[in-house]
Coordinates of C-alpha atoms in Angstrom, one line a residue:
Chain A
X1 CA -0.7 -20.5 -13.0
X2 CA -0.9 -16.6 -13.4
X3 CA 0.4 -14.6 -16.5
X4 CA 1.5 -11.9 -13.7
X5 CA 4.7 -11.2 -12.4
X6 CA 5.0 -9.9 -8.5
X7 CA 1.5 -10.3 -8.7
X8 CA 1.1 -9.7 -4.6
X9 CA 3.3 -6.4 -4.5
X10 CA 0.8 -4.2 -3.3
X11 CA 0.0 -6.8 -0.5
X12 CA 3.7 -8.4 0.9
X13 CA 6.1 -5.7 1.3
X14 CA 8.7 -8.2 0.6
X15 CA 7.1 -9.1 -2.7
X16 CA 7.6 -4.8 -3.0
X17 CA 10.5 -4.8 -2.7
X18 CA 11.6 -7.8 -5.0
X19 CA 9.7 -5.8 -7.6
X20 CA 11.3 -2.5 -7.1
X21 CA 14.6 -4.7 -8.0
X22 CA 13.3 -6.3 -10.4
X23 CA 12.7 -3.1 -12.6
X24 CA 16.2 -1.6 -11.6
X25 CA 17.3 -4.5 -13.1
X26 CA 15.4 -4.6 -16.1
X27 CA 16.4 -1.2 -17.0
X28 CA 19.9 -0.9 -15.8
X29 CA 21.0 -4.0 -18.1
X30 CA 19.2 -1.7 -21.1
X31 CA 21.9 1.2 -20.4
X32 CA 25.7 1.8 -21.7
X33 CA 28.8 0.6 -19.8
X34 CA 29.0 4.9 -19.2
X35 CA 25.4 6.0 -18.5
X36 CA 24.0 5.8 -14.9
X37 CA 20.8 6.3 -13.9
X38 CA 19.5 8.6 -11.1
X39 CA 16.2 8.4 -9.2
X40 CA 14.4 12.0 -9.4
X41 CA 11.5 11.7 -8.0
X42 CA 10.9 10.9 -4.4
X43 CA 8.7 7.2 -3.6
X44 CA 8.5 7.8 0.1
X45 CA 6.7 10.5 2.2
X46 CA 7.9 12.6 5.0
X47 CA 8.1 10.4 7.4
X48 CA 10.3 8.1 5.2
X49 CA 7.7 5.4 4.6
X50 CA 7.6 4.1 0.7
X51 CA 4.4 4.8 -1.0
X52 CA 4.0 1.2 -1.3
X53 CA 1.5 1.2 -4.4
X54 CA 3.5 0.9 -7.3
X55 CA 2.9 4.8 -8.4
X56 CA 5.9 5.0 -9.4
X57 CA 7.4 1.6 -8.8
X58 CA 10.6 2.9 -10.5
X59 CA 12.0 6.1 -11.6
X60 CA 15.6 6.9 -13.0
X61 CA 16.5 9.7 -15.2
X62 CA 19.5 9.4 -17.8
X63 CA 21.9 12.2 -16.9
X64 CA 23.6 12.4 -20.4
X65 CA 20.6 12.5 -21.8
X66 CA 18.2 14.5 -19.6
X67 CA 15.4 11.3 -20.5
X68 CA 13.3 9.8 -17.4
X69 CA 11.3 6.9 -17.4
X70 CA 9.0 6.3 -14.8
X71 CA 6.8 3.3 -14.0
X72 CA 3.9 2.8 -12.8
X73 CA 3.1 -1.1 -12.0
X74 CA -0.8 -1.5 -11.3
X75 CA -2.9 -4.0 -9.1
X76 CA -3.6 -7.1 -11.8
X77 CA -6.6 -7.3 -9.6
X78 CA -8.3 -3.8 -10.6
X79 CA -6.8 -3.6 -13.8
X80 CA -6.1 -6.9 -15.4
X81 CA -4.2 -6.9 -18.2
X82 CA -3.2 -3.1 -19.3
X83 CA -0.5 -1.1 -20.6
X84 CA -0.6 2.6 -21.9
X85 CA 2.5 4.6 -22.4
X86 CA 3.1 8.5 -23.2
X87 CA 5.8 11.2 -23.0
X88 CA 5.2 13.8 -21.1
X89 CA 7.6 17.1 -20.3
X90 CA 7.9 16.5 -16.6
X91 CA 7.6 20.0 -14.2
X92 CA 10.7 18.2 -12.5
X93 CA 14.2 20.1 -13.5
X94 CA 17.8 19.0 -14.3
X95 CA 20.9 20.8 -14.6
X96 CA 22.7 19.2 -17.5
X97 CA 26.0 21.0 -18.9
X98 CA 25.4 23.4 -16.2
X99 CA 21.9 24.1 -18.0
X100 CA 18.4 23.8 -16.0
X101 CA 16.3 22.0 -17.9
X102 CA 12.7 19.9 -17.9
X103 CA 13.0 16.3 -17.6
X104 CA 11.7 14.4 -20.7
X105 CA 9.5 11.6 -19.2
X106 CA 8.6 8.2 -20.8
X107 CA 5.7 7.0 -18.4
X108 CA 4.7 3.3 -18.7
X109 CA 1.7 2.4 -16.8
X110 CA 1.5 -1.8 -16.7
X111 CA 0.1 -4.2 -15.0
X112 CA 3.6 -6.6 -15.0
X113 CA 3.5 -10.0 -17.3
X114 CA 6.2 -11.4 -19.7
X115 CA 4.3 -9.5 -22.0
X116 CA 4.4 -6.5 -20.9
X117 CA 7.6 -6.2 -19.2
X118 CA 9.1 -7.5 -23.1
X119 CA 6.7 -4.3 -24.4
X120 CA 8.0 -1.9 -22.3
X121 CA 11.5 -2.9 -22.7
X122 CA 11.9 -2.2 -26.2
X123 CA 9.8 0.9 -25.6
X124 CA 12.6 1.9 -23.4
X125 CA 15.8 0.8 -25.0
X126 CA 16.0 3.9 -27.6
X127 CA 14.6 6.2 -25.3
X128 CA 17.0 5.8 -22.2
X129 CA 19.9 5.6 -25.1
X130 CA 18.7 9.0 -26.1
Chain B
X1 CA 9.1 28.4 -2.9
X2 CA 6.5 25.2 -3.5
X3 CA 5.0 23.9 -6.7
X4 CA 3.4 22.0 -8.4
X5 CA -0.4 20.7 -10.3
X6 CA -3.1 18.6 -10.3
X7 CA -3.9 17.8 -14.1
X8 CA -6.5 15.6 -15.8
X9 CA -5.3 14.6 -19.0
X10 CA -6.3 12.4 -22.1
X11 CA -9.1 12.0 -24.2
X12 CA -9.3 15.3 -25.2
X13 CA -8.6 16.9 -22.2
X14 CA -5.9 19.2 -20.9
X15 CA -7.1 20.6 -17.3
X16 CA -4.6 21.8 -15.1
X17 CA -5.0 22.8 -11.2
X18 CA -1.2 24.5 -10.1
X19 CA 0.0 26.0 -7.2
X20 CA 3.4 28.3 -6.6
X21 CA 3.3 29.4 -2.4
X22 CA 6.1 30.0 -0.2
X23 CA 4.6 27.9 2.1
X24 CA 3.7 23.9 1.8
X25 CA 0.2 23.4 -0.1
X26 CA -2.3 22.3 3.0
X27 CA -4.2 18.8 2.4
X28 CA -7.7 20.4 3.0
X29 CA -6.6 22.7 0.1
X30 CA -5.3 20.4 -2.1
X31 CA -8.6 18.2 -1.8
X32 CA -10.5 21.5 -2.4
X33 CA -8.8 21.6 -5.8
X34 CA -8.8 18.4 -6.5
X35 CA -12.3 18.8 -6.7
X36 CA -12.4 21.9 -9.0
X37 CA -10.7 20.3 -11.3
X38 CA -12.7 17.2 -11.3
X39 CA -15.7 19.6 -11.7
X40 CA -14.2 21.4 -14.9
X41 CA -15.2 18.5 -17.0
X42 CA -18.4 17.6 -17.8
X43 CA -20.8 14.8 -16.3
X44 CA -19.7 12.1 -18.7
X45 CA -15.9 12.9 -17.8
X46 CA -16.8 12.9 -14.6
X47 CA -18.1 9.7 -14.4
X48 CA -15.1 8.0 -16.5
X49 CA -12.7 9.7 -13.9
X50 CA -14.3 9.3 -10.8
X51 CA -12.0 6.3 -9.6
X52 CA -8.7 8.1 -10.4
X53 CA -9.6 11.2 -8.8
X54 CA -10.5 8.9 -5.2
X55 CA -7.5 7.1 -6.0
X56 CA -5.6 10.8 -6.2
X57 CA -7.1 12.4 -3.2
X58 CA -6.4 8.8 -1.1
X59 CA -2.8 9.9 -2.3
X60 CA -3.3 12.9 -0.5
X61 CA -4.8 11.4 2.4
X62 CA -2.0 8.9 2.9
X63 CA 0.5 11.7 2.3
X64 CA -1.2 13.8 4.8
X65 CA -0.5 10.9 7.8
X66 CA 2.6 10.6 6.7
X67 CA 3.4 14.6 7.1
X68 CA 3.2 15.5 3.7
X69 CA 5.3 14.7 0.5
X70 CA 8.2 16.0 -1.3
X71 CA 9.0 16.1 -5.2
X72 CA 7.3 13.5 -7.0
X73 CA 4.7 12.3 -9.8
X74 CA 2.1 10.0 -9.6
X75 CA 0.1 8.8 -12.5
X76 CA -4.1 7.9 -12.1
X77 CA -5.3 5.7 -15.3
X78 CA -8.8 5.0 -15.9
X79 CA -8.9 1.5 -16.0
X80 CA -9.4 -0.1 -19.3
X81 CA -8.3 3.1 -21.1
X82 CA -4.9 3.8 -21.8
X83 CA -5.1 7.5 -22.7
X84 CA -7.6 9.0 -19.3
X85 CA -5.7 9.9 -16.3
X86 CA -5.2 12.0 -13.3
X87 CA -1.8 13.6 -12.2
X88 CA -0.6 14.5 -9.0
X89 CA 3.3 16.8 -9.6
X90 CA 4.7 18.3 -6.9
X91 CA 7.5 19.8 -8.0
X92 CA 9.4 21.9 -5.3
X93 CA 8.8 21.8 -2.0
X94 CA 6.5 20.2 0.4
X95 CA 2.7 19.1 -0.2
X96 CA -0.6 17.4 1.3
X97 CA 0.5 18.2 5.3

């Protein structure tokens, strides 16, 4: 059996999709009773088609705390087994306490096991928590 | 006003391609840049990168079809190397069309 998770998302839209939940799940349950998360970044084109390759696969910034964390899930057939991670000040702006200002971006590139996922969670926790 | 950069980061480097127009940034141009900045680095970065740049400009390609793309950020790793990548930021505006 395979060690990934949604392992045909770039390949069954349906599978896509179920992934795309699965991280705004993931995440949300990470969060405070009072903090929502936001999407800032767009995942579909002009035409409103979704990128459909995982880049980012989810995106949600912290509006108390002006943190973003954006994910990036990667084939398991090009990549295999991989995770980096880095912050990175994003060019992408947010007016918090009526203050424009650059979003702080934790960016998790993966290729999605139980591994992983348990990796990046408790990257995430303190960061989204600010 | 649209902005944004192409950016090849990690492993010691730091290269940066932006753009600030008042009008959308064409696809022909961004591909144009794309390969500048692929070209800023030398042969041996070149070679590590080559896949993330294709990857980048396929982006583009795709965006192009789809009549272009609005804010967003897309990430390009080097496969087994977690610090090498290639970004695609658009930041205001309208790209890729």
């Amino acid at each position: 059996m395979s060690d990934f998770l949604y392992e045909k998302f770039l390949e069954d839209h349906r599978v896509y999709h179920a992934a795309r939940a699965f991280w705004f799940r993931q995440i949300k349950q990470m969060l405070p009773n009072q903090d929502s998360l936001v999407s800032y970044l767009s995942e579909r084109f002009e035409n409103g088609k979704l990128f459909y390759d995982g880049n980012p696969i989810f995106n949600a910034i912290n509006r108390r705390t002006g943190k973003a964390v954006r994910i990036v899930q990667e084939s398991p057939r090009e990549f295999e087994k991989f995770y980096a991670s880095f912050n990175s000040e994003s060019l992408h702006q947010i007016e918090i306490n009526g203050r424009q200002q650059f979003i702080l971006e934790k960016v998790i590139v993966l290729t999605l096991t139980r591994e992983s996922l348990e990796k990046s969670k408790e990257e995430l926790r303190g960061w989204l928590r600010g | 006003m649209h902005r944004g950069r192409l950016q090849s980061q990690g492993g010691g480097l730091n290269d940066s391609k932006p753009w600030a127009q008042p009008v959308p940034l064409k696809h022909k141009t961004s591909i144009g840049m794309s390969h500048a900045l692929e070209a800023m680095t030398n042969s041996k970065e070149q070679k590590l990168r080559a896949a993330a740049h294709a990857k980048s400009r396929a982006f583009m390609d795709a965006a192009k079809a789809a009549g272009g793309v609005g804010p967003t950020s897309k990430t390009y790793m080097v496969k087994g190397d977690p610090h090498r990548r290639v970004d695609i930021e658009v930041r205001n505006g309208k790209a890729f069309e």
